[in-house]
Tab-separated table of C-alpha atoms in Angstrom:
chain	number	residue	atom	x	y	z
A	6	MET	CA	15.319	-5.043	14.424
A	7	SER	CA	13.670	-1.709	14.943
A	8	LEU	CA	14.410	1.812	13.949
A	9	ASN	CA	15.152	4.806	16.131
A	10	ALA	CA	13.750	8.204	15.146
A	11	SER	CA	17.281	9.605	15.199
A	12	GLU	CA	18.307	7.186	12.441
A	13	LEU	CA	15.844	8.685	9.948
A	14	LYS	CA	15.427	12.077	8.383
A	15	VAL	CA	12.879	13.530	6.003
A	16	GLY	CA	13.857	12.777	2.436
A	17	ASP	CA	15.661	9.512	3.229
A	18	SER	CA	14.775	7.030	0.568
A	19	ARG	CA	15.217	3.392	-0.399
A	20	GLU	CA	14.886	1.882	-3.839
A	21	VAL	CA	14.519	-1.882	-4.283
A	22	VAL	CA	13.759	-4.076	-7.293
A	23	VAL	CA	10.968	-6.163	-5.773
A	24	VAL	CA	10.511	-8.482	-8.734
A	25	ASP	CA	12.479	-9.031	-11.931
A	26	ASP	CA	10.617	-10.716	-14.809
A	27	LEU	CA	7.452	-11.600	-12.891
A	28	SER	CA	6.469	-15.174	-13.672
A	29	ARG	CA	3.014	-16.591	-14.206
A	30	THR	CA	3.967	-19.171	-11.602
A	31	GLN	CA	4.476	-16.509	-8.939
A	32	ILE	CA	1.004	-15.187	-9.743
A	33	VAL	CA	-0.315	-18.744	-9.297
A	34	MET	CA	1.500	-18.968	-5.949
A	35	TYR	CA	-0.195	-15.760	-4.864
A	36	ALA	CA	-3.595	-17.034	-5.979
A	37	GLY	CA	-3.102	-20.191	-3.937
A	38	ALA	CA	-1.852	-18.439	-0.825
A	39	SER	CA	-4.358	-15.591	-0.840
A	40	GLY	CA	-7.349	-17.610	-1.981
A	41	ASP	CA	-8.147	-15.171	-4.796
A	42	TYR	CA	-8.595	-17.586	-7.707
A	43	ASN	CA	-10.065	-15.045	-10.103
A	44	PRO	CA	-9.232	-16.546	-13.513
A	45	LEU	CA	-8.078	-13.099	-14.668
A	46	HIS	CA	-4.853	-13.887	-12.826
A	47	THR	CA	-4.184	-17.483	-13.832
A	48	ASP	CA	-6.305	-18.469	-16.822
A	49	ASP	CA	-5.024	-17.010	-20.111
A	50	LYS	CA	-7.772	-18.609	-22.200
A	51	PHE	CA	-10.517	-16.967	-20.173
A	52	THR	CA	-8.641	-13.695	-19.792
A	53	GLN	CA	-7.923	-13.296	-23.499
A	54	GLU	CA	-11.080	-14.735	-25.043
A	55	VAL	CA	-13.742	-13.671	-22.563
A	56	ALA	CA	-12.365	-10.740	-20.567
A	57	LYS	CA	-10.374	-9.392	-23.560
A	58	TYR	CA	-7.144	-8.522	-21.812
A	59	PRO	CA	-3.819	-9.292	-23.541
A	60	SER	CA	-2.949	-11.925	-20.908
A	61	VAL	CA	-3.404	-12.815	-17.281
A	62	PHE	CA	-2.178	-10.115	-14.937
A	63	ALA	CA	-1.015	-9.961	-11.342
A	64	HIS	CA	-3.336	-9.423	-8.416
A	65	GLY	CA	-2.992	-5.824	-7.264
A	66	MET	CA	-2.495	-7.326	-3.823
A	67	LEU	CA	0.595	-9.208	-5.044
A	68	SER	CA	2.189	-5.897	-6.028
A	69	MET	CA	1.077	-4.381	-2.717
A	70	GLY	CA	2.593	-7.325	-0.852
A	71	MET	CA	5.906	-7.080	-2.702
A	72	THR	CA	5.955	-3.315	-2.141
A	73	GLY	CA	5.285	-3.752	1.569
A	74	ARG	CA	8.487	-5.745	1.973
A	75	VAL	CA	10.514	-2.611	1.257
A	76	LEU	CA	8.795	-0.915	4.190
A	77	THR	CA	8.998	-3.792	6.665
A	78	ASP	CA	12.664	-4.468	5.787
A	79	TRP	CA	13.332	-0.830	6.625
A	80	VAL	CA	11.209	-0.099	9.701
A	81	GLY	CA	11.328	-3.530	11.318
A	82	ASP	CA	8.857	-6.303	12.021
A	83	GLY	CA	5.449	-5.398	13.369
A	84	ARG	CA	6.182	-1.660	13.237
A	85	LEU	CA	3.767	-0.513	10.531
A	86	THR	CA	0.656	1.202	11.848
A	87	LYS	CA	-0.776	2.138	8.456
A	88	TYR	CA	-0.215	1.079	4.879
A	89	GLY	CA	-2.450	2.059	1.990
A	90	VAL	CA	-2.143	2.153	-1.791
A	91	ARG	CA	-3.911	2.917	-5.025
A	92	PHE	CA	-3.477	0.572	-7.948
A	93	THR	CA	-2.681	2.717	-10.964
A	94	LYS	CA	-1.674	0.300	-13.720
A	95	GLN	CA	-2.016	-3.406	-14.398
A	96	VAL	CA	1.050	-5.619	-13.958
A	97	PHE	CA	1.529	-8.344	-16.566
A	98	PRO	CA	3.857	-11.374	-16.538
A	99	GLY	CA	7.409	-10.332	-17.394
A	100	ALA	CA	7.154	-7.123	-15.395
A	101	THR	CA	10.069	-5.786	-13.425
A	102	LEU	CA	8.929	-3.687	-10.488
A	103	THR	CA	10.991	-1.194	-8.531
A	104	THR	CA	9.749	0.267	-5.280
A	105	THR	CA	10.879	3.589	-3.851
A	106	ALA	CA	9.977	4.461	-0.274
A	107	THR	CA	10.690	7.964	0.996
A	108	VAL	CA	10.398	9.487	4.462
A	109	GLU	CA	7.856	12.299	4.327
A	110	ALA	CA	7.660	13.251	7.997
A	111	ILE	CA	8.963	12.274	11.396
A	112	ARG	CA	6.716	13.249	14.264
A	113	ASN	CA	5.918	12.604	17.873
A	114	GLU	CA	2.345	11.923	18.838
A	115	GLY	CA	1.387	11.234	22.437
A	116	GLY	CA	5.003	10.470	23.312
A	117	VAL	CA	5.425	7.982	20.470
A	118	ASN	CA	7.664	8.587	17.453
A	119	TYR	CA	6.281	7.902	14.009
A	120	ALA	CA	7.599	8.171	10.473
A	121	ASP	CA	5.326	8.758	7.495
A	122	PHE	CA	6.424	7.329	4.163
A	123	MET	CA	5.463	7.810	0.581
A	124	VAL	CA	5.794	4.705	-1.521
A	125	VAL	CA	5.683	4.215	-5.257
A	126	THR	CA	6.275	1.088	-7.314
A	127	LYS	CA	7.090	1.522	-10.986
A	128	ASP	CA	7.228	-0.960	-13.815
A	129	GLN	CA	9.897	-1.398	-16.476
A	130	ASP	CA	8.355	1.455	-18.490
A	131	GLY	CA	8.737	3.838	-15.560
A	132	ASP	CA	4.974	3.956	-14.993
A	133	ALA	CA	3.651	3.802	-11.443
A	134	VAL	CA	1.672	0.627	-10.763
A	135	ILE	CA	1.190	1.471	-7.081
A	136	THR	CA	1.281	4.739	-5.195
A	137	GLY	CA	0.688	4.880	-1.491
A	138	THR	CA	1.588	5.927	1.995
A	139	ALA	CA	2.589	4.198	5.196
A	140	THR	CA	3.248	5.048	8.809
A	141	ALA	CA	5.595	3.224	11.159
A	142	ARG	CA	6.192	3.430	14.871
A	143	LEU	CA	9.802	4.226	15.742
A	144	ASP	CA	11.787	3.983	18.941
B	29	MET	CA	-18.380	-11.154	3.712
B	30	ALA	CA	-18.417	-12.142	7.286
B	31	ILE	CA	-15.967	-14.712	8.544
B	32	ASP	CA	-16.592	-16.374	11.867
B	33	LYS	CA	-13.237	-18.041	12.135
B	34	PHE	CA	-10.001	-17.018	10.429
B	35	PRO	CA	-7.237	-19.106	11.990
B	36	VAL	CA	-3.916	-17.374	11.352
B	37	GLU	CA	-1.676	-20.368	10.820
B	38	ALA	CA	2.107	-20.479	10.551
B	39	THR	CA	2.143	-22.594	7.395
B	40	HIS	CA	-0.322	-20.270	5.689
B	41	ILE	CA	1.871	-17.293	6.607
B	42	MET	CA	4.931	-19.088	5.220
B	43	MET	CA	3.150	-19.789	1.921
B	44	PHE	CA	1.869	-16.236	1.691
B	45	ALA	CA	5.344	-14.792	2.349
B	46	ARG	CA	6.804	-17.071	-0.330
B	47	ALA	CA	4.171	-15.886	-2.797
B	48	ILE	CA	5.120	-12.237	-2.295
B	49	GLY	CA	8.827	-13.109	-2.441
B	50	ASP	CA	9.522	-12.114	1.153
B	51	THR	CA	12.270	-14.231	2.742
B	52	ASN	CA	12.217	-12.466	6.130
B	53	PRO	CA	12.508	-15.300	8.712
B	54	ILE	CA	9.952	-13.546	10.929
B	55	TYR	CA	7.334	-15.121	8.619
B	56	SER	CA	8.624	-18.691	8.783
B	57	ASP	CA	11.088	-19.399	11.592
B	58	ALA	CA	9.550	-19.696	15.048
B	59	GLU	CA	12.938	-20.128	16.756
B	60	TYR	CA	14.286	-16.964	15.171
B	61	ALA	CA	11.077	-15.099	15.951
B	62	LYS	CA	11.343	-15.903	19.685
B	63	GLY	CA	14.387	-13.675	19.935
B	64	THR	CA	12.778	-10.666	18.240
B	65	GLU	CA	10.736	-7.763	19.543
B	66	VAL	CA	7.451	-9.310	18.378
B	67	GLY	CA	8.425	-12.655	19.924
B	68	ALA	CA	6.619	-14.924	17.468
B	69	VAL	CA	5.995	-15.539	13.788
B	70	ILE	CA	3.865	-12.656	12.558
B	71	ALA	CA	1.815	-12.106	9.420
B	72	PRO	CA	3.048	-9.812	6.622
B	73	PRO	CA	1.141	-6.505	6.281
B	74	THR	CA	-1.205	-7.665	3.519
B	75	PHE	CA	-1.875	-11.145	4.935
B	76	VAL	CA	-5.438	-10.592	6.132
B	77	GLN	CA	-6.477	-10.566	2.473
B	78	ALA	CA	-6.011	-14.342	2.687
B	79	SER	CA	-9.012	-14.519	5.027
B	80	ALA	CA	-10.853	-15.186	1.754
B	81	GLN	CA	-9.774	-18.813	2.278
B	82	PHE	CA	-12.149	-18.951	5.241
B	83	ASP	CA	-15.120	-17.251	3.596
B	84	ASP	CA	-17.659	-19.996	2.792
B	85	GLN	CA	-19.274	-17.863	0.113
B	86	TYR	CA	-16.142	-16.400	-1.502
B	87	PRO	CA	-17.093	-15.995	-5.174
B	88	LEU	CA	-13.530	-16.125	-6.530
B	89	ARG	CA	-12.903	-19.737	-5.458
B	90	PRO	CA	-14.233	-22.661	-7.483
B	91	MET	CA	-16.617	-24.800	-5.436
B	92	PRO	CA	-17.303	-28.489	-6.090
B	93	GLY	CA	-20.446	-29.012	-8.128
B	94	LYS	CA	-20.946	-25.338	-8.877
B	95	PRO	CA	-20.345	-23.658	-12.242
B	96	TRP	CA	-17.087	-21.740	-12.481
B	97	PHE	CA	-16.556	-18.831	-14.826
B	98	GLY	CA	-12.955	-19.662	-15.760
B	99	SER	CA	-12.058	-21.873	-18.712
B	100	GLY	CA	-12.432	-25.625	-19.032
B	101	LYS	CA	-13.483	-27.054	-22.374
B	102	GLU	CA	-14.693	-23.576	-23.263
B	103	ALA	CA	-13.111	-20.216	-22.537
B	104	THR	CA	-15.833	-19.631	-19.965
B	105	GLY	CA	-17.238	-22.298	-17.724
B	106	LEU	CA	-20.591	-20.583	-17.570
B	107	ARG	CA	-23.348	-21.277	-20.043
B	108	LYS	CA	-23.767	-18.536	-22.562
B	109	ASP	CA	-26.593	-16.150	-21.969
B	110	PRO	CA	-29.456	-17.472	-24.173
B	111	LYS	CA	-30.143	-13.887	-25.256
B	112	GLY	CA	-26.802	-14.188	-26.942
B	113	ASP	CA	-24.552	-11.274	-26.107
B	114	GLY	CA	-21.681	-13.681	-25.770
B	115	GLY	CA	-20.974	-12.890	-22.139
B	116	GLY	CA	-21.467	-15.291	-19.308
B	117	SER	CA	-23.970	-14.596	-16.620
B	118	GLY	CA	-23.222	-13.597	-13.079
B	119	GLY	CA	-19.492	-13.132	-12.606
B	120	GLY	CA	-19.202	-12.414	-16.313
B	121	ASN	CA	-15.836	-10.985	-17.262
B	122	GLY	CA	-14.188	-11.596	-13.928
B	123	GLY	CA	-15.823	-8.805	-12.011
B	124	GLY	CA	-14.244	-5.535	-11.119
B	125	LEU	CA	-10.710	-4.450	-10.527
B	126	HIS	CA	-9.063	-3.509	-7.284
B	127	ALA	CA	-8.611	0.275	-7.124
B	128	GLU	CA	-7.345	0.910	-3.590
B	129	GLN	CA	-6.434	-0.965	-0.436
B	130	HIS	CA	-5.707	0.536	2.962
B	131	TYR	CA	-4.775	-1.084	6.255
B	132	GLU	CA	-4.551	0.131	9.807
B	133	TYR	CA	-2.571	-2.109	12.121
B	134	HIS	CA	-3.565	-1.882	15.746
B	135	ARG	CA	-0.869	-4.367	16.751
B	136	PRO	CA	1.144	-7.178	15.091
B	137	LEU	CA	-0.868	-10.226	14.018
B	138	ARG	CA	0.747	-13.434	15.299
B	139	ALA	CA	0.618	-17.009	14.086
B	140	GLY	CA	-1.765	-19.049	16.210
B	141	GLU	CA	-4.357	-16.327	16.664
B	142	VAL	CA	-7.931	-16.766	15.516
B	143	LEU	CA	-9.743	-13.765	14.083
B	144	THR	CA	-13.205	-12.879	12.938
B	145	ALA	CA	-13.847	-10.563	9.994
B	146	THR	CA	-16.840	-8.263	9.900
B	147	ASN	CA	-17.764	-5.913	7.094
B	148	LEU	CA	-19.007	-2.478	8.017
B	149	ALA	CA	-21.413	-0.598	5.767
B	150	LEU	CA	-20.639	-0.652	2.073
B	151	LYS	CA	-20.264	2.668	0.266
B	152	THR	CA	-20.859	2.992	-3.457
B	153	TRP	CA	-20.472	5.841	-5.915
B	154	GLU	CA	-20.276	6.460	-9.656
B	155	LYS	CA	-17.970	8.382	-11.939
B	156	GLU	CA	-18.074	8.947	-15.672
B	157	GLY	CA	-15.362	6.879	-17.329
B	158	ARG	CA	-12.907	8.499	-19.725
B	159	ARG	CA	-13.948	6.159	-22.508
B	160	GLY	CA	-17.661	6.455	-21.877
B	161	GLY	CA	-19.788	4.319	-19.621
B	162	LYS	CA	-19.994	4.650	-15.898
B	163	LEU	CA	-17.381	3.521	-13.436
B	164	LEU	CA	-19.030	1.974	-10.399
B	165	PHE	CA	-16.947	2.155	-7.222
B	166	SER	CA	-17.591	0.229	-4.042
B	167	GLU	CA	-15.762	0.568	-0.755
B	168	THR	CA	-15.773	-2.041	1.972
B	169	THR	CA	-14.294	-1.677	5.432
B	170	THR	CA	-13.502	-4.901	7.259
B	171	GLU	CA	-12.603	-5.235	10.906
B	172	TYR	CA	-10.438	-8.148	11.951
B	173	ARG	CA	-10.847	-8.888	15.641
B	174	THR	CA	-9.768	-11.604	18.018
B	175	VAL	CA	-12.468	-13.903	19.296
B	176	ALA	CA	-12.368	-11.796	22.481
B	177	GLY	CA	-13.210	-8.713	20.422
B	178	GLU	CA	-9.820	-6.964	20.284
B	179	LEU	CA	-9.384	-5.041	17.035
B	180	VAL	CA	-6.165	-6.131	15.281
B	181	VAL	CA	-6.439	-4.891	11.690
B	182	THR	CA	-8.865	-2.573	9.908
B	183	ALA	CA	-8.930	-3.024	6.136
B	184	ARG	CA	-10.581	-0.738	3.601
B	185	GLY	CA	-10.790	-1.819	-0.007
B	186	VAL	CA	-12.126	0.017	-3.037
B	187	GLY	CA	-13.211	-1.882	-6.123
B	188	VAL	CA	-14.212	-0.506	-9.493
B	189	ARG	CA	-16.128	-1.996	-12.371
B	190	THR	CA	-17.429	-0.588	-15.585
B	191	GLU	CA	-21.120	-0.562	-16.221
B	192	LYS	CA	-21.965	-2.347	-19.413
B	193	VAL	CA	-22.995	0.304	-21.917
B	194	VAL	CA	-26.651	-0.204	-22.738
B	195	GLU	CA	-27.303	0.817	-26.302
B	196	SER	CA	-30.248	3.115	-26.687
B	197	LYS	CA	-32.934	2.092	-29.128
C-alpha cells in the first residue's frame, strides 16, 4: 500500500476521529508500552494533590501516536520521512480528538517524489492539542 | 540518556500499536507483513520513544528499593522537604511537560533490529512565562542507530518546565 504522486494534489485533506472518549485505561496502556510511567498520566491522587492539575492527562506522545495513524493510513507503511509536532493543549480523560491532515506541497527532489502535510488534532472544544508537519515519500 | 541496546521486538511493537489504537496489521502480523513493500513488521512512527524501557537510569520508571514520587500511602512517595514548602524533592511535581517532538526517518524500523540511542548536545533556553516566572526549555536530539552504525531515526524533543518563583525578601 503506497501512494503515487499523481493520486494526490495540494489541498487534499483527511479528517479522522482518532479517539472518542479517551479512557484512563488507554493512558495506562500507553504508559506501559512506552515506559513513561510519570504519575501525571496515571496517578490521580498525585496529580491532583501534589501537581495540582484537575486530573491525570494523556502523554503528549499518545496524542502524537494517534495522530500519526492518520498519516500512515494515508501514505502507506514505512513512507514517512519526517513527522514533527508541537503540543499545544493538555488532553484529559474523556477527550474526543479529531485529526485533520492536509497536503501542503508535492515536490520532486533528486528524482524522488515527496508530499508535505500539515496536521492538526483538535479536541471536543475545537482547540488544537497538536499542530505539526510531516513529509512522505511517494511513488 | 544513552542506551547501549534497544531491541526492537515484535511483541513490544504490538503492545505499542494497541496503546495508540492503531490496528494496522503491519504492526502485528508477520505473515501479512511479508507480502508488503516493507516486507516485515515495522515500528509505528513514534515507537522509538519506547526506548525508555531500555534506559537503566530512566527517571520516570519506578525502580525496586528506590523512592518513587507518585502516590502510595501519601499523595507523594517522596519525603517532604524538611524546610517545609510542601513539595517533594527531586522530581517534585512530575517534572516538565513535553512541548515539541520531531522525527526524521532515514528508513523503516523493523522488528528484530537492535538499536543504540545516543544523545547529542543538549540545548537550553529561557522565556518569560505569561503568568510570571520563567519557562525553562530544553532540547535533546537523539540518534537511533543500528549496532553497525547505520542511522535509522533522528529524534528531537523539546521539554518545558516552569521555574519555581523565588519570593524576594
